[in-house]
One Martini backbone bead per residue (centre of mass of N, CA, C, O) as a GRO file, in nm:
protein
  294
    1MET     BB    1  12.217   7.435  16.864
    2LYS     BB    2  12.094   7.636  17.091
    3SER     BB    3  12.118   7.661  17.412
    4ASP     BB    4  12.012   7.680  17.746
    5TYR     BB    5  12.152   7.997  17.869
    6ASN     BB    6  11.981   8.161  18.036
    7GLY     BB    7  12.116   8.426  18.233
    8ILE     BB    8  12.309   8.439  18.521
    9TYR     BB    9  12.666   8.480  18.548
   10VAL     BB   10  12.940   8.406  18.748
   11ALA     BB   11  13.254   8.568  18.783
   12SER     BB   12  13.453   8.419  18.969
   13VAL     BB   13  13.637   8.438  19.230
   14THR     BB   14  13.956   8.412  19.410
   15PRO     BB   15  14.012   8.282  19.694
   16PHE     BB   16  14.215   8.356  19.981
   17ASP     BB   17  14.431   8.296  20.214
   18ALA     BB   18  14.654   8.402  20.454
   19LYS     BB   19  14.892   8.269  20.254
   20GLY     BB   20  14.777   8.296  19.934
   21ALA     BB   21  14.594   8.065  19.885
   22VAL     BB   22  14.363   7.870  19.763
   23ASN     BB   23  14.016   7.887  19.859
   24LYS     BB   24  13.797   7.634  19.807
   25ASP     BB   25  13.587   7.673  20.016
   26ALA     BB   26  13.506   7.963  19.963
   27LEU     BB   27  13.418   7.917  19.679
   28VAL     BB   28  13.184   7.727  19.740
   29THR     BB   29  13.028   7.913  19.925
   30LEU     BB   30  12.978   8.128  19.715
   31MET     BB   31  12.834   7.954  19.507
   32GLU     BB   32  12.600   7.872  19.689
   33ARG     BB   33  12.491   8.158  19.727
   34ASN     BB   34  12.453   8.225  19.419
   35GLN     BB   35  12.257   7.999  19.356
   36LYS     BB   36  12.035   8.099  19.562
   37GLU     BB   37  12.024   8.388  19.402
   38GLY     BB   38  12.008   8.288  19.069
   39ALA     BB   39  12.223   8.139  18.927
   40ARG     BB   40  12.289   7.979  18.611
   41GLY     BB   41  12.605   8.016  18.648
   42PHE     BB   42  12.971   7.972  18.581
   43PHE     BB   43  13.277   8.161  18.563
   44ILE     BB   44  13.592   8.002  18.552
   45GLY     BB   45  13.894   8.176  18.541
   46GLY     BB   46  13.889   8.475  18.502
   47SER     BB   47  13.938   8.793  18.567
   48SER     BB   48  13.804   8.785  18.852
   49ALA     BB   49  14.019   8.543  18.925
   50GLU     BB   50  14.307   8.619  18.846
   51CYS     BB   51  14.424   8.434  18.625
   52PHE     BB   52  14.721   8.577  18.551
   53LEU     BB   53  14.813   8.536  18.872
   54LEU     BB   54  14.812   8.241  18.831
   55SER     BB   55  14.889   7.932  18.835
   56HIS     BB   56  14.837   7.655  18.681
   57LYS     BB   57  14.752   7.496  18.935
   58GLU     BB   58  14.547   7.703  19.048
   59ARG     BB   59  14.356   7.695  18.815
   60CYS     BB   60  14.289   7.386  18.848
   61GLU     BB   61  14.180   7.415  19.132
   62THR     BB   62  13.928   7.586  19.054
   63PHE     BB   63  13.802   7.380  18.869
   64GLU     BB   64  13.775   7.153  19.089
   65ALA     BB   65  13.596   7.300  19.289
   66ALA     BB   66  13.357   7.376  19.088
   67ALA     BB   67  13.297   7.069  19.000
   68SER     BB   68  13.088   7.010  19.242
   69PHE     BB   69  12.849   7.149  19.034
   70ARG     BB   70  12.804   6.923  18.871
   71GLY     BB   71  12.463   6.922  18.750
   72ARG     BB   72  12.352   7.196  18.903
   73THR     BB   73  12.505   7.362  18.683
   74ARG     BB   74  12.665   7.591  18.483
   75LEU     BB   75  12.998   7.543  18.341
   76ILE     BB   76  13.278   7.771  18.282
   77ALA     BB   77  13.602   7.750  18.146
   78HIS     BB   78  13.877   7.930  18.154
   79VAL     BB   79  14.170   7.882  17.906
   80GLY     BB   80  14.333   8.115  17.858
   81ALA     BB   81  14.645   8.188  17.690
   82LEU     BB   82  14.958   8.247  17.545
   83SER     BB   83  14.941   7.947  17.471
   84THR     BB   84  14.812   7.683  17.317
   85ALA     BB   85  14.916   7.451  17.499
   86GLU     BB   86  14.795   7.558  17.766
   87ALA     BB   87  14.502   7.587  17.680
   88VAL     BB   88  14.468   7.286  17.623
   89GLU     BB   89  14.531   7.187  17.910
   90PHE     BB   90  14.290   7.332  18.040
   91ALA     BB   91  14.064   7.198  17.864
   92LEU     BB   92  14.130   6.900  17.946
   93GLU     BB   93  14.073   6.944  18.244
   94ALA     BB   94  13.782   7.040  18.215
   95LYS     BB   95  13.680   6.786  18.071
   96LYS     BB   96  13.757   6.582  18.303
   97LEU     BB   97  13.555   6.748  18.508
   98GLY     BB   98  13.282   6.814  18.323
   99TYR     BB   99  13.288   7.040  18.132
  100GLU     BB  100  13.079   7.187  17.869
  101SER     BB  101  13.246   7.458  17.875
  102ILE     BB  102  13.456   7.698  17.703
  103ALA     BB  103  13.699   7.962  17.738
  104ALA     BB  104  13.881   8.234  17.536
  105THR     BB  105  14.121   8.432  17.507
  106PRO     BB  106  14.322   8.579  17.329
  107PRO     BB  107  14.624   8.607  17.235
  108PHE     BB  108  14.891   8.810  17.368
  109TYR     BB  109  15.134   9.075  17.306
  110TYR     BB  110  15.160   8.967  17.035
  111GLN     BB  111  15.148   9.022  16.676
  112TYR     BB  112  14.908   8.858  16.563
  113SER     BB  113  14.746   8.706  16.337
  114VAL     BB  114  14.457   8.606  16.234
  115GLY     BB  115  14.535   8.316  16.181
  116ASP     BB  116  14.654   8.270  16.459
  117ILE     BB  117  14.388   8.314  16.612
  118CYS     BB  118  14.210   8.105  16.474
  119GLY     BB  119  14.401   7.858  16.529
  120TYR     BB  120  14.373   7.860  16.833
  121TYR     BB  121  14.071   7.792  16.836
  122TYR     BB  122  14.075   7.535  16.675
  123ASP     BB  123  14.273   7.378  16.849
  124ILE     BB  124  14.110   7.373  17.104
  125ALA     BB  125  13.857   7.234  16.988
  126ARG     BB  126  14.005   6.981  16.872
  127ALA     BB  127  14.150   6.876  17.139
  128SER     BB  128  13.870   6.876  17.334
  129GLY     BB  129  13.572   6.872  17.186
  130LEU     BB  130  13.492   7.171  17.250
  131PRO     BB  131  13.325   7.437  17.245
  132VAL     BB  132  13.387   7.782  17.208
  133ILE     BB  133  13.426   8.075  17.396
  134VAL     BB  134  13.461   8.400  17.316
  135TYR     BB  135  13.675   8.635  17.484
  136ASN     BB  136  13.584   8.966  17.438
  137PHE     BB  137  13.866   9.186  17.553
  138PRO     BB  138  14.012   9.452  17.428
  139GLY     BB  139  14.097   9.631  17.670
  140ASN     BB  140  14.315   9.390  17.752
  141THR     BB  141  14.414   9.244  17.473
  142LYS     BB  142  14.417   9.424  17.204
  143ARG     BB  143  14.182   9.247  17.050
  144GLU     BB  144  14.016   9.262  16.751
  145PHE     BB  145  13.708   9.179  16.589
  146ASP     BB  146  13.679   9.184  16.240
  147LEU     BB  147  13.386   9.115  16.067
  148ALA     BB  148  13.512   9.174  15.776
  149ASN     BB  149  13.688   8.933  15.813
  150PRO     BB  150  13.687   8.621  15.660
  151GLU     BB  151  13.829   8.459  15.898
  152TYR     BB  152  13.632   8.539  16.119
  153ARG     BB  153  13.368   8.458  15.980
  154LYS     BB  154  13.443   8.162  15.975
  155LEU     BB  155  13.483   8.118  16.277
  156PHE     BB  156  13.177   8.232  16.372
  157THR     BB  157  13.049   7.984  16.175
  158SER     BB  158  13.168   7.759  16.323
  159SER     BB  159  13.190   7.467  16.523
  160ALA     BB  160  13.406   7.586  16.730
  161ILE     BB  161  13.182   7.813  16.802
  162ARG     BB  162  12.943   7.898  17.049
  163GLY     BB  163  13.046   8.191  17.152
  164VAL     BB  164  13.021   8.517  17.329
  165LYS     BB  165  13.208   8.720  17.541
  166HIS     BB  166  13.103   9.059  17.569
  167THR     BB  167  13.378   9.270  17.667
  168ASN     BB  168  13.228   9.547  17.533
  169GLN     BB  169  13.123   9.869  17.483
  170VAL     BB  170  13.061   9.773  17.194
  171VAL     BB  171  12.734   9.674  17.138
  172TYR     BB  172  12.702   9.655  16.841
  173GLN     BB  173  12.879   9.398  16.788
  174MET     BB  174  12.676   9.204  16.923
  175GLU     BB  175  12.475   9.220  16.690
  176ARG     BB  176  12.673   9.126  16.466
  177PHE     BB  177  12.713   8.844  16.560
  178LEU     BB  178  12.413   8.768  16.519
  179GLU     BB  179  12.398   8.837  16.218
  180LEU     BB  180  12.612   8.624  16.137
  181ASN     BB  181  12.522   8.422  16.399
  182PRO     BB  182  12.228   8.319  16.554
  183GLU     BB  183  12.359   8.060  16.717
  184LEU     BB  184  12.494   8.229  16.920
  185GLU     BB  185  12.622   8.272  17.227
  186ILE     BB  186  12.533   8.566  17.408
  187TYR     BB  187  12.739   8.751  17.639
  188ASN     BB  188  12.731   8.977  17.858
  189GLY     BB  189  13.039   9.137  18.012
  190PHE     BB  190  12.919   9.405  18.117
  191ASP     BB  191  12.754   9.510  18.374
  192GLU     BB  192  12.698   9.823  18.267
  193THR     BB  193  12.546   9.666  17.984
  194MET     BB  194  12.293   9.476  18.030
  195ALA     BB  195  12.054   9.630  17.901
  196ALA     BB  196  12.184   9.672  17.628
  197GLY     BB  197  12.235   9.371  17.567
  198LEU     BB  198  11.941   9.275  17.574
  199ALA     BB  199  11.849   9.466  17.344
  200LEU     BB  200  12.078   9.324  17.145
  201GLY     BB  201  12.043   8.981  17.220
  202ALA     BB  202  12.115   8.907  17.490
  203ARG     BB  203  12.050   8.622  17.723
  204SER     BB  204  12.317   8.696  17.881
  205SER     BB  205  12.536   8.719  18.181
  206ILE     BB  206  12.870   8.815  18.273
  207GLY     BB  207  12.984   8.882  18.617
  208SER     BB  208  13.164   9.025  18.878
  209THR     BB  209  12.947   9.167  19.078
  210PHE     BB  210  12.774   8.915  19.126
  211ASN     BB  211  12.921   8.800  19.372
  212CYS     BB  212  12.791   9.080  19.552
  213MET     BB  213  12.511   9.166  19.354
  214LEU     BB  214  12.290   8.973  19.226
  215PRO     BB  215  12.000   9.068  19.310
  216HIS     BB  216  12.017   9.332  19.146
  217TYR     BB  217  12.049   9.195  18.861
  218ARG     BB  218  11.796   9.016  18.879
  219LYS     BB  219  11.609   9.253  18.871
  220LEU     BB  220  11.696   9.375  18.605
  221TYR     BB  221  11.631   9.122  18.433
  222GLU     BB  222  11.338   9.085  18.504
  223THR     BB  223  11.243   9.370  18.430
  224PHE     BB  224  11.311   9.355  18.131
  225LEU     BB  225  11.145   9.087  18.066
  226SER     BB  226  10.861   9.230  18.143
  227GLY     BB  227  10.896   9.539  17.986
  228ASP     BB  228  11.046   9.735  18.200
  229PHE     BB  229  11.271   9.952  18.071
  230GLU     BB  230  11.278  10.185  18.275
  231GLY     BB  231  11.332  10.017  18.528
  232ALA     BB  232  11.595   9.891  18.424
  233THR     BB  233  11.750  10.160  18.393
  234ARG     BB  234  11.746  10.239  18.687
  235ILE     BB  235  11.904   9.995  18.790
  236GLN     BB  236  12.149  10.045  18.611
  237HIS     BB  237  12.222  10.313  18.737
  238LYS     BB  238  12.287  10.208  19.014
  239ALA     BB  239  12.502  10.008  18.929
  240ASN     BB  240  12.688  10.225  18.799
  241ASN     BB  241  12.751  10.375  19.056
  242ILE     BB  242  12.905  10.138  19.178
  243MET     BB  243  13.103  10.076  18.956
  244GLU     BB  244  13.247  10.349  18.960
  245ALA     BB  245  13.353  10.313  19.254
  246MET     BB  246  13.508  10.053  19.207
  247CYS     BB  247  13.692  10.155  18.972
  248THR     BB  248  13.832  10.384  19.139
  249VAL     BB  249  13.961  10.160  19.362
  250GLY     BB  250  13.915   9.875  19.241
  251LEU     BB  251  13.747   9.601  19.151
  252ILE     BB  252  13.875   9.349  19.295
  253PRO     BB  253  13.913   9.481  19.580
  254ALA     BB  254  13.613   9.553  19.613
  255ILE     BB  255  13.482   9.282  19.598
  256LYS     BB  256  13.641   9.161  19.839
  257TYR     BB  257  13.543   9.364  20.051
  258ILE     BB  258  13.236   9.295  20.026
  259LEU     BB  259  13.257   8.994  20.089
  260GLN     BB  260  13.374   9.033  20.375
  261LYS     BB  261  13.116   9.189  20.476
  262GLN     BB  262  12.935   8.919  20.385
  263GLY     BB  263  13.113   8.656  20.494
  264ILE     BB  264  13.333   8.620  20.287
  265ASP     BB  265  13.650   8.450  20.245
  266ALA     BB  266  13.839   8.609  19.998
  267GLY     BB  267  14.053   8.790  20.078
  268GLU     BB  268  14.325   8.901  19.907
  269PRO     BB  269  14.459   9.050  19.667
  270ARG     BB  270  14.680   9.014  19.418
  271ALA     BB  271  14.973   9.099  19.339
  272PRO     BB  272  14.961   9.436  19.248
  273PHE     BB  273  14.736   9.452  19.422
  274HIS     BB  274  14.533   9.634  19.654
  275SER     BB  275  14.408   9.727  19.929
  276LEU     BB  276  14.185   9.906  20.087
  277ASN     BB  277  14.138  10.191  20.223
  278ALA     BB  278  13.944  10.381  20.429
  279GLU     BB  279  13.840  10.585  20.201
  280GLN     BB  280  13.750  10.362  19.996
  281LYS     BB  281  13.552  10.210  20.179
  282ALA     BB  282  13.366  10.447  20.224
  283LEU     BB  283  13.275  10.482  19.933
  284ILE     BB  284  13.146  10.202  19.910
  285ASP     BB  285  12.948  10.226  20.138
  286ARG     BB  286  12.785  10.471  20.040
  287THR     BB  287  12.705  10.351  19.757
  288LEU     BB  288  12.547  10.098  19.867
  289GLU     BB  289  12.345  10.241  20.047
  290LYS     BB  290  12.219  10.412  19.801
  291ASP     BB  291  12.202  10.170  19.547
  292LEU     BB  292  12.143   9.891  19.658
  293ILE     BB  293  11.973   9.595  19.566
  294GLU     BB  294  11.830   9.316  19.768
   0.00000   0.00000   0.00000
């Protein structure tokens, strides 16, 4: 049966200290603030966390720091990796720390077969004993899940898969996942499609900009659920103005810049990302002043 997972989940960033090490204290401080702002849970170690720029040890450090919230909120650990063996290692670490859910991008770079991809998810679920949320992010992984394929249909209707984090501009596919298996937990994964995702059956959203503008999205979420769809669309429009500006200058650097302005010691993004220059900061400042709802 589908668990009670409704709400807004923060795809937490990884703060770094002045020496470039993971700043676990800053992560906890940010999570405390986000929880007070109304976060339903946290997605730890995902794209917003610069996951593939972190070492194995650093990814485990973020799992450990966030695990201090175990029992207070819902925690999802992203365990996706290039190899099944490493993904399983991350999954077992998350299980040891008390995470109730894990998520994984499909393995990428090589042209794996559909059977290879499905086997990866079955192996992670079998080894960890935890159902897996598929992190569907074809824009980055270049891996599409063709739901006409019988192997994928079997995967998404199996006990191995709990849900889908749908980070895909094709929101139609989100509805198709639910048509295939109504018991799936469906999380809208692009902040800029939250209203559309809710309209097509997503009960939750996992977002990167929720780190620094969660009250804005909570207002959007509550407005949509109240039945004021036009109001929700207006709030989404403002959110998308901000997202457009952030993506123009670099999403991760922009989030960390805003968090620094808000008093969270998020540190600098990890290279090859670059910090924002004065002109880029000014664009973000103007857009936030115009469109952010607090």
